Tab-separated table of C-alpha atoms in Angstrom:
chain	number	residue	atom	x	y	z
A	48	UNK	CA	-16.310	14.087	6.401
A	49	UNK	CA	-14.383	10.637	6.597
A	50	UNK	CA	-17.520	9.010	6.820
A	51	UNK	CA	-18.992	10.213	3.518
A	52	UNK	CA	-15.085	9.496	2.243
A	53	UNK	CA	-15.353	5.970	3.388
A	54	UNK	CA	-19.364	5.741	2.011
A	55	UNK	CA	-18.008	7.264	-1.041
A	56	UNK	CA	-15.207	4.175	-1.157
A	57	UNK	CA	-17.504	1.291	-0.514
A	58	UNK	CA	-19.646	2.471	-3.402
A	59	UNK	CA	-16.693	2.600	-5.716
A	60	UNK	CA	-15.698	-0.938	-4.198
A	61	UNK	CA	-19.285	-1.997	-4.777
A	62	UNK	CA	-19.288	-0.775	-8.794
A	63	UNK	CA	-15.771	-2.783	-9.181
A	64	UNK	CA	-17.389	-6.069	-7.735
A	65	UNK	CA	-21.069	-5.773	-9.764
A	66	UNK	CA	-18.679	-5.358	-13.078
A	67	UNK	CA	-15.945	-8.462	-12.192
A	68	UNK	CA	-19.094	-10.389	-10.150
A	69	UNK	CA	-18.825	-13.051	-13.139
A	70	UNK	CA	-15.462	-13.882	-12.713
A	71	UNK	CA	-15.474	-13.309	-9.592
A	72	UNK	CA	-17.979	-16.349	-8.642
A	73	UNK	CA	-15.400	-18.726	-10.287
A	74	UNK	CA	-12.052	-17.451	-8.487
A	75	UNK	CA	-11.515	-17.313	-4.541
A	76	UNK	CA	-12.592	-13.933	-3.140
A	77	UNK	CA	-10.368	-11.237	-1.215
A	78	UNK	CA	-11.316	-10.920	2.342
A	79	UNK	CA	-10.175	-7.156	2.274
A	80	UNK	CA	-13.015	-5.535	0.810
A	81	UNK	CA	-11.121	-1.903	1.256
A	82	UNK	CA	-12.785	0.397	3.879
A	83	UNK	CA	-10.697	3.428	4.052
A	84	UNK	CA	-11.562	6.799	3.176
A	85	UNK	CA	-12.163	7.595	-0.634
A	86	UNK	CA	-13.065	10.004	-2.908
A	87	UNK	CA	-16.386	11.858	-4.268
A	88	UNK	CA	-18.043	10.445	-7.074
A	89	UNK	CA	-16.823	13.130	-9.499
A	90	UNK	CA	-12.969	13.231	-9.351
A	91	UNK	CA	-12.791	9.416	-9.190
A	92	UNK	CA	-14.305	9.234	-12.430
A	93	UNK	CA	-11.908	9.196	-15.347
A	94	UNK	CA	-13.094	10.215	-19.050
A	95	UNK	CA	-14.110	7.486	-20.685
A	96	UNK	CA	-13.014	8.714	-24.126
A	97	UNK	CA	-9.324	9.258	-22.685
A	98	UNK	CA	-9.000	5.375	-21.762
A	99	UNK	CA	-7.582	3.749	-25.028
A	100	UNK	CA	-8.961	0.255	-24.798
A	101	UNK	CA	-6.715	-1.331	-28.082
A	102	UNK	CA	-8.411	-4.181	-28.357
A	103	UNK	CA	-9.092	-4.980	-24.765
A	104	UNK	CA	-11.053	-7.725	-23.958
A	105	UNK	CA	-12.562	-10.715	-21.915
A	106	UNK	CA	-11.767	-11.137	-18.148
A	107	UNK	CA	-8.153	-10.385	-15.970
A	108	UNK	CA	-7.119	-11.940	-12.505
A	109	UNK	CA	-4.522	-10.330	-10.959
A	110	UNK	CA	-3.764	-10.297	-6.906
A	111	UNK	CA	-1.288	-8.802	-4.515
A	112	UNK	CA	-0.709	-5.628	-2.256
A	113	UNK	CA	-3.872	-4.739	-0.426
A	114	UNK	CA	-2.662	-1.341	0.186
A	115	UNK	CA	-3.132	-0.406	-3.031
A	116	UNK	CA	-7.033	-1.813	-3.004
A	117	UNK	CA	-8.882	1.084	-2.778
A	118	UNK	CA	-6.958	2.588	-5.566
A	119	UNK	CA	-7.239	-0.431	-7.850
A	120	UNK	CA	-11.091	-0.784	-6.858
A	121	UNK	CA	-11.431	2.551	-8.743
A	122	UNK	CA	-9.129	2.303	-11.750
A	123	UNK	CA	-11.243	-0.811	-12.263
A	124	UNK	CA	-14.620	1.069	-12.197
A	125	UNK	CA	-13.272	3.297	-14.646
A	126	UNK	CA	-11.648	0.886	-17.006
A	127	UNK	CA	-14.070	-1.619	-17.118
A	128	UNK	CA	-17.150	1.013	-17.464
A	129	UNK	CA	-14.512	2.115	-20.765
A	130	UNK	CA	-13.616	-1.016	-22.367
A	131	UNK	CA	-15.711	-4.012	-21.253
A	132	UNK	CA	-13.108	-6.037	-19.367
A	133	UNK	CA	-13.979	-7.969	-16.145
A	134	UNK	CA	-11.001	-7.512	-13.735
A	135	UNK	CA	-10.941	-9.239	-10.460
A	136	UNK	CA	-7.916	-8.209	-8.096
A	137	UNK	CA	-8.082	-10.103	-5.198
A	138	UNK	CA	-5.653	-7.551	-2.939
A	139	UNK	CA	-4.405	-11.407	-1.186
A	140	UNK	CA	-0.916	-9.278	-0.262
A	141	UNK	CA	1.964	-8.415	-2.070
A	142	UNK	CA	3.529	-11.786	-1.447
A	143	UNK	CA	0.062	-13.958	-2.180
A	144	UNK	CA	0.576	-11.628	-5.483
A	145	UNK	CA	4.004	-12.643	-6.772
A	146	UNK	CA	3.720	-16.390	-5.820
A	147	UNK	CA	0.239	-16.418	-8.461
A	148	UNK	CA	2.170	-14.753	-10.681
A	149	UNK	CA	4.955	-16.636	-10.744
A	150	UNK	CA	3.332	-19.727	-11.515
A	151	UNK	CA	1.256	-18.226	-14.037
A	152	UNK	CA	-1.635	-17.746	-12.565
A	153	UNK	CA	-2.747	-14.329	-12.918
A	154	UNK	CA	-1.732	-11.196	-15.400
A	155	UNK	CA	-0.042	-8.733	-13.566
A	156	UNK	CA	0.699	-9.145	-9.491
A	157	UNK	CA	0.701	-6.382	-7.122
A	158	UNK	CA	3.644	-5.428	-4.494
A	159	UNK	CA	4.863	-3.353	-2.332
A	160	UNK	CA	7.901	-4.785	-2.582
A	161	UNK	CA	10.755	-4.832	-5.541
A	162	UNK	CA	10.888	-8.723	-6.761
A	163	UNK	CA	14.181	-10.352	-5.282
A	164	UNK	CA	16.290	-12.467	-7.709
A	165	UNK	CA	14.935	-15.735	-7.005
A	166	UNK	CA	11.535	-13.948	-7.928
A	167	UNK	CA	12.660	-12.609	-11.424
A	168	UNK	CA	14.622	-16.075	-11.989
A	169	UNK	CA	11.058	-17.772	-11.029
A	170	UNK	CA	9.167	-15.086	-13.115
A	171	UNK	CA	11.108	-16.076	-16.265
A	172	UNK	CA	9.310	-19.797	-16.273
A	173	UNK	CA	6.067	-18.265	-17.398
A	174	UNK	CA	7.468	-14.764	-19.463
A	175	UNK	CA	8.363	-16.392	-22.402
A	176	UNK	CA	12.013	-14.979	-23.479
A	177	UNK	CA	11.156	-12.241	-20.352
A	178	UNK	CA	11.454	-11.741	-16.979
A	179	UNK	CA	8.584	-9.887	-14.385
A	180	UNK	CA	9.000	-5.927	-14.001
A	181	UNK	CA	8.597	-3.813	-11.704
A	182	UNK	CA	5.924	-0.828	-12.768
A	183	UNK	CA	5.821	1.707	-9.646
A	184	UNK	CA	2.033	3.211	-9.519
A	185	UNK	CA	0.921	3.810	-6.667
A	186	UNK	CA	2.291	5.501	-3.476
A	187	UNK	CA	1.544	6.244	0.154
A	188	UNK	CA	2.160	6.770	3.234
A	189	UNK	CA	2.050	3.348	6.211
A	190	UNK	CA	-0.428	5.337	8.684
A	191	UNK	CA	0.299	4.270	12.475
A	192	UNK	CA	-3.035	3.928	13.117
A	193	UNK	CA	-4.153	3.694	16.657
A	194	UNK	CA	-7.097	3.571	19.246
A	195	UNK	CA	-6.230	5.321	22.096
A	196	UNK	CA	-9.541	6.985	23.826
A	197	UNK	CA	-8.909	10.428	24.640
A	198	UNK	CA	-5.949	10.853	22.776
A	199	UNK	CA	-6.049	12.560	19.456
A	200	UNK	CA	-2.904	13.793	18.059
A	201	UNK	CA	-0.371	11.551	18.933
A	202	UNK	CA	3.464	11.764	18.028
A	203	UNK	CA	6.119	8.983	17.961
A	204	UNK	CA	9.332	8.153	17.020
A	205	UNK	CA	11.535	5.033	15.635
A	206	UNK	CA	12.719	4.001	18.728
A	207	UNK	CA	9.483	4.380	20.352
A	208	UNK	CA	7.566	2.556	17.417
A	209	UNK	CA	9.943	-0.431	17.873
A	210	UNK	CA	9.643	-0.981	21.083
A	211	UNK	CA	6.285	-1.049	20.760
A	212	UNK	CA	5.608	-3.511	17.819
A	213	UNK	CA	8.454	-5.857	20.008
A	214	UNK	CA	6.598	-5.821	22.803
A	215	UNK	CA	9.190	-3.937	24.875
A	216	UNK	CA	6.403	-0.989	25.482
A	217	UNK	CA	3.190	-2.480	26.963
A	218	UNK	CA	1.196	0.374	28.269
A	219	UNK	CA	0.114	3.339	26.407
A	220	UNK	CA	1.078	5.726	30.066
A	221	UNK	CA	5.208	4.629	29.031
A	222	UNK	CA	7.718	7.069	30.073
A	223	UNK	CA	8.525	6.955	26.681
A	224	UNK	CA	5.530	7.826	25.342
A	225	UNK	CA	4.778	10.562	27.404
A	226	UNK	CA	8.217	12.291	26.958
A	227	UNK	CA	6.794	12.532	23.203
A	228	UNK	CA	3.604	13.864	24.164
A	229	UNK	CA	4.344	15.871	27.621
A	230	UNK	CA	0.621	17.235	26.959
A	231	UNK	CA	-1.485	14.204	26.315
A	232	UNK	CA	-3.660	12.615	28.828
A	233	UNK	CA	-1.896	9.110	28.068
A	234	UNK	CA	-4.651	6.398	29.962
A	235	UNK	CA	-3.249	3.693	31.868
A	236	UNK	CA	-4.222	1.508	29.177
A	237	UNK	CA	-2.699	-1.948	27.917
A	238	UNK	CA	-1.062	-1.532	24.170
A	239	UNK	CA	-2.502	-4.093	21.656
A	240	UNK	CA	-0.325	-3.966	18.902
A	241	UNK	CA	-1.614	-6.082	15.816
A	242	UNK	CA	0.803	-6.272	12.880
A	243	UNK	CA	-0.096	-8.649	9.145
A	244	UNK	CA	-0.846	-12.470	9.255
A	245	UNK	CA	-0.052	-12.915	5.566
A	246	UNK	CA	3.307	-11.393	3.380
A	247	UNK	CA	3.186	-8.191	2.989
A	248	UNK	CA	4.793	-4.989	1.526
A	249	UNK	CA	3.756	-2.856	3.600
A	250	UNK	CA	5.326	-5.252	6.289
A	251	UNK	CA	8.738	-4.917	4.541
A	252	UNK	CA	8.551	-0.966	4.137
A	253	UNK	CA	7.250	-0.381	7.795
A	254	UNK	CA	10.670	-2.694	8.857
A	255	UNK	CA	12.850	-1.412	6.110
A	256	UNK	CA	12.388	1.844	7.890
A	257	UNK	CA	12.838	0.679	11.486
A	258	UNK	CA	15.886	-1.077	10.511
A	259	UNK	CA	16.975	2.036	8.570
A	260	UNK	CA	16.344	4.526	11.845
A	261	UNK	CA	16.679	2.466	14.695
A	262	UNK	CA	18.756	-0.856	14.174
A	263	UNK	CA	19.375	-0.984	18.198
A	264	UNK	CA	16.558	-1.458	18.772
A	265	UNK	CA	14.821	-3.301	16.150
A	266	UNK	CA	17.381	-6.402	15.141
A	267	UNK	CA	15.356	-8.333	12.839
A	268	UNK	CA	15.988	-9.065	9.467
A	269	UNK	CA	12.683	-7.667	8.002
A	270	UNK	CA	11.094	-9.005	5.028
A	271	UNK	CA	7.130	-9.348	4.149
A	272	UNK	CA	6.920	-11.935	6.903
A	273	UNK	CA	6.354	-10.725	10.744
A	274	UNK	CA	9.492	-11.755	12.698
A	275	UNK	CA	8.630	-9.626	15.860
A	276	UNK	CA	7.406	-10.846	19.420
A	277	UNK	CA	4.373	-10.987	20.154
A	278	UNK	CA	1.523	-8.899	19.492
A	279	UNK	CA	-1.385	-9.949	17.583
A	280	UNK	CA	-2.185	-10.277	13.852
A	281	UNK	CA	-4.688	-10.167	11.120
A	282	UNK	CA	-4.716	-10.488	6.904
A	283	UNK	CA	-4.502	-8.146	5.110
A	284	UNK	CA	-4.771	-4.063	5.481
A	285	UNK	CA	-8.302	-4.015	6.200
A	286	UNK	CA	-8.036	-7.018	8.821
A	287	UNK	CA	-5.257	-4.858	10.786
A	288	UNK	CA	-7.859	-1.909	10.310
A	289	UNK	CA	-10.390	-3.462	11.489
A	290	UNK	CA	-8.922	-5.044	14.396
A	291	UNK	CA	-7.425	-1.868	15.328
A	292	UNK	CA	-10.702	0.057	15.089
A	293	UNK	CA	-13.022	-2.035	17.096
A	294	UNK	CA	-10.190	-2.295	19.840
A	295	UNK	CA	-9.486	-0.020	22.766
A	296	UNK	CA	-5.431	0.522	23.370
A	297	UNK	CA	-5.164	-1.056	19.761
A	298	UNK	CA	-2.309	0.467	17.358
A	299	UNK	CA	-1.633	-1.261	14.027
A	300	UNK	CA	-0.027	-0.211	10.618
A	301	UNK	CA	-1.709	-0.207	7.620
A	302	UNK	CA	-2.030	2.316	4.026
A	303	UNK	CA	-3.434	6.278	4.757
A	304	UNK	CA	-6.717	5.164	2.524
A	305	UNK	CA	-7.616	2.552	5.366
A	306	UNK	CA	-7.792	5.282	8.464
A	307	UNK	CA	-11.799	6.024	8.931
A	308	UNK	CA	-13.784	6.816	11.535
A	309	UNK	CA	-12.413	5.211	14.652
A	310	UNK	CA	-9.134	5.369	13.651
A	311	UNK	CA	-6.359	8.153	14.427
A	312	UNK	CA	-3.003	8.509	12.581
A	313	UNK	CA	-0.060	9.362	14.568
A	314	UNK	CA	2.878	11.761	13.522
A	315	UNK	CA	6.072	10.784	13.176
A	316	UNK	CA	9.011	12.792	14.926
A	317	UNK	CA	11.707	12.554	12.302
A	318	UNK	CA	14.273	15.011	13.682
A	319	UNK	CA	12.659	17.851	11.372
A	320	UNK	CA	11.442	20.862	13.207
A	321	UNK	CA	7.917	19.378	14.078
A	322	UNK	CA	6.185	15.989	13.456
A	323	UNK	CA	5.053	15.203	10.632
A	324	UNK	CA	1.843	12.961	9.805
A	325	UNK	CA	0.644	11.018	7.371
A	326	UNK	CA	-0.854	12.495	4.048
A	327	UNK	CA	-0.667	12.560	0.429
A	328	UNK	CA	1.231	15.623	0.936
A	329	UNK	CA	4.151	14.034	3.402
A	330	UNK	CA	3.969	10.730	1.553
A	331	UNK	CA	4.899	12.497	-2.086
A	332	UNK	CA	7.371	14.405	-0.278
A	333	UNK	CA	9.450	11.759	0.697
A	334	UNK	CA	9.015	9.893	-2.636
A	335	UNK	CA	9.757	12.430	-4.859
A	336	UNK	CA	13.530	11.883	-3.686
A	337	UNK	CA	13.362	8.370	-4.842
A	338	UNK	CA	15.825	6.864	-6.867
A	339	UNK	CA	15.691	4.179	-9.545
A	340	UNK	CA	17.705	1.060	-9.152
A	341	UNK	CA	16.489	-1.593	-11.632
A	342	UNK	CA	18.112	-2.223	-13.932
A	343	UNK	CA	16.688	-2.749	-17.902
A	344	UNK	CA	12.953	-2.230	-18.203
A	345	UNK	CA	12.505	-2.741	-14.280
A	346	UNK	CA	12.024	0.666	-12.469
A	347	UNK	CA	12.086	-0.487	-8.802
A	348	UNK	CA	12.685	2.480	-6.152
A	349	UNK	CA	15.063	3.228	-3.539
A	350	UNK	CA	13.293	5.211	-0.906
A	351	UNK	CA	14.711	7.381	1.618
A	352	UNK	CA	13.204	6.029	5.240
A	353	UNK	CA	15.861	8.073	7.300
A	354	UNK	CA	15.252	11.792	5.978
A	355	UNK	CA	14.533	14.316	8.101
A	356	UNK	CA	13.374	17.039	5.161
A	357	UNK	CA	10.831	19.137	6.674
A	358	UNK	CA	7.097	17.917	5.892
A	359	UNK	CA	8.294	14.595	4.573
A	360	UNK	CA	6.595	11.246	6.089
A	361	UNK	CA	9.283	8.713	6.727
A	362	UNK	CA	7.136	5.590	6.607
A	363	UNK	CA	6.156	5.504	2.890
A	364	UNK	CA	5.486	2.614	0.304
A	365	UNK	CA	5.349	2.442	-3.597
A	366	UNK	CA	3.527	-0.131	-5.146
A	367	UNK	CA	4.020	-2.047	-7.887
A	368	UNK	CA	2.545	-3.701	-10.857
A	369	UNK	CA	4.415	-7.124	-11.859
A	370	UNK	CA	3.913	-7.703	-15.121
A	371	UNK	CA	6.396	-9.909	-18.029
A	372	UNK	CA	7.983	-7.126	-19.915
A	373	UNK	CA	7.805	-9.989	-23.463
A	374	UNK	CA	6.052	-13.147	-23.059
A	375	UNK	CA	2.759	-12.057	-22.185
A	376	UNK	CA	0.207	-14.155	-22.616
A	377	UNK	CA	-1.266	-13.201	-25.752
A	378	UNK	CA	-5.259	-14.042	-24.422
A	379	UNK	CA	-4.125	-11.307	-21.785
A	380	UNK	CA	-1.756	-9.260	-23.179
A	381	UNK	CA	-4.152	-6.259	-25.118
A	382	UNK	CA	-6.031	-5.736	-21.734
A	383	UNK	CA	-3.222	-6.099	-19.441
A	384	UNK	CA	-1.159	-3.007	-21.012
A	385	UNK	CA	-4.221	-1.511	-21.744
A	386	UNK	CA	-5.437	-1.424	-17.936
A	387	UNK	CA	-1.873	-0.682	-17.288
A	388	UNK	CA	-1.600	2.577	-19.751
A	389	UNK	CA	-4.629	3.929	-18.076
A	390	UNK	CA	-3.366	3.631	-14.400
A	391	UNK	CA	0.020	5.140	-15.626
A	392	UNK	CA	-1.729	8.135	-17.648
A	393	UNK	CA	-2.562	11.471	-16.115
A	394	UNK	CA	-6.410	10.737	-15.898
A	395	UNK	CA	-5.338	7.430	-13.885
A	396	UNK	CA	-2.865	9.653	-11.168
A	397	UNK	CA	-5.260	12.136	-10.739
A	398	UNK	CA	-7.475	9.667	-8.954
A	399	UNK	CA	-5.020	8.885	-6.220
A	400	UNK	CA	-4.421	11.819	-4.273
A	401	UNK	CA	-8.533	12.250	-3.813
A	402	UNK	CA	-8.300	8.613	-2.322
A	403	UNK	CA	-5.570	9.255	0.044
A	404	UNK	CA	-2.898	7.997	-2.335
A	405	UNK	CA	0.574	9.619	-3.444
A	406	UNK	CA	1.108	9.732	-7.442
A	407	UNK	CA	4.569	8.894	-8.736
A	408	UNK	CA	6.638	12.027	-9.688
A	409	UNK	CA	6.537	12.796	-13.114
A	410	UNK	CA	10.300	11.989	-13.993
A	411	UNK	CA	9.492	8.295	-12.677
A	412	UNK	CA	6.028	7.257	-14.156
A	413	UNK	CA	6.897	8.790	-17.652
A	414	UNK	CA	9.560	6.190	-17.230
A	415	UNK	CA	6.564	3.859	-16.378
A	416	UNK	CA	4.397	5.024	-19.371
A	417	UNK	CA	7.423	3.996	-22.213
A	418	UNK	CA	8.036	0.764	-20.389
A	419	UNK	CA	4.289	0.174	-20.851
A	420	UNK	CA	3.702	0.875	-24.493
A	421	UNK	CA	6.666	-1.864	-24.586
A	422	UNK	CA	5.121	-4.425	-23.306
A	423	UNK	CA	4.955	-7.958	-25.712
């Protein structure tokens, strides 16, 4: 089943590059080309007549968070089978993502991380009398993915995970490890942990939530940049996939959509009655308690990395869009809230939870859909 999912993907992956191939030949290419699990055919595919198009029109480059990839690959199919528009998202990582569109280089960044001050000060140089926003979208849970032969449902915890990515657990047979699974045939195996070569948001929530649960024993800052010892890395979400896949002992991080054949996801003990694991299910659990804390037009998210509540993953992202809430380029500006309204409307949510996504809760992305139509 997760290989027709991930089949199923690449073809949607394939339709988004044949539409955005012209534009695509003129602007540097992503080197994560997706490669999760996806969705059939069927429930990927939007309405056409439900996408309003408003005058959308000639070509968008936009770049950031490859964990939202997959998802963007198939709003793209959609929107661009609708309306006409050539849309080339590069998925460089969320912090590739805001530096392009800070300087103006592309219509709307991804990120799975808020923009800082100095990023909204920076933003304001090309949003002419406006700042960048932050548009939640997309959600989903960090899978700890891992390649561990004979071991198939394996559980750990924030202390354990910490030690592990600061190379204070080497060996997959750890006491610590096997007081977590007392069941598992652990191997005497060598841990090779990989972790992101590039900025990242999904860096910054996977440490947001260490720092959150288990500050002993992870003292680092955090941030999108990699501050841990040792350990080996790759770009982007489908590098750490890959790397993890096609390597015995390996365990890396990386968005639910990008587990696939190969590739096991490991539950989380959270202090709830049981582990939980990674799903759409856990995911929108946990960010359904979110709470808004921009200010304005921006609807950035607090998320809750230490609960316990029973069924809810701990190690969850939200995505945003970037975009100038006034000061949009006018060339830009019809298809960017166009392509924007479609991934914030019902038909556009719908998609994510067949690819292994989370939707925003309703309260929060009918915030998204005003902010939206508001866009100048």
């Amino acid at each position: 089943m997760k290989l027709q999912r991930k089949n199923r993907l690449r073809a949607l992956s394939l339709g988004a590059v044949a539409v955005s191939g012209a534009l695509a030949l003129t602007a540097c290419g992503s080197d994560d080309n997706g490669g999760g699990s996806g969705s059939s055919t069927s429930s990927a595919s939007a309405n056409a007549s439900s996408i309003k198009c408003d005058g959308a029109k000639g070509q968008l480059l936009a770049d950031g968070s490859s964990a939202q990839k997959n998802a963007i690959d198939a709003w793209v199919k959609n929107f661009s089978q609708a309306c006409g528009v050539q849309i080339n998202y590069k998925g460089s990582g969320s912090g590739a993502g805001v530096t392009a569109f800070t300087q103006g280089q592309i219509a709307f960044a991804g990120s799975d991380s808020a923009l800082k001050p100095e990023e909204v000060t920076a933003s304001k140089k090309v949003c002419s009398g406006g700042q960048g926003i932050d548009l939640p979208m997309v959600g989903g849970a960090i899978a700890i993915g891992y390649n561990v032969p004979g071991v198939d449902n394996l559980v750990l915890d924030a202390p354990t995970l910490a030690k592990i990515f600061d190379s204070k657990i080497t060996n997959w047979n750890d006491a610590a490890i096997k007081k977590l699974n007392p069941t598992a045939k652990l191997p005497n195996l060598k841990i090779q942990a990989f972790h992101r070569s590039d900025e990242s948001g999904t860096t910054d929530n996977l440490t947001k939530y260490l720092i959150a649960t288990t500050p002993s024993n992870w003292k680092y800052s955090g941030g999108k940049a990699w501050q841990a010892k040792g350990g080996q890395s790759a770009p982007q979400s489908a590098g750490v996939a890959q790397q993890v896949k096609q390597t015995s002992g390996a365990i890396g991080y990386f968005e639910l959509s990008y587990v696939s054949d190969g590739i096991k996801a490991a539950s989380i003990d959270t202090g709830a009655s049981k582990p939980v694991a990674p799903s759409t299910a856990s995911a929108t659990a946990d960010i359904a308690a979110a709470q808004v804390v921009g200010t304005g037009k921006d609807l950035s998210l607090k998320l809750d990395y230490k609960t316990k509540a029973e069924g809810a993953y701990p190690i969850s992202l939200v995505t945003y869009e970037i975009a100038c809430d006034k000061g949009n380029k006018a060339d830009t500006l019809p298809a960017t809230k166009a392509f924007l309204r479609y991934i914030a409307s019902e038909d556009g949510q719908k998609i994510l939870s067949t690819i292994d996504y989370a939707p925003i809760p309703d309260e929060i992305i009918a915030k998204v859909r005003t902010t939206v139509e508001g866009l100048s």
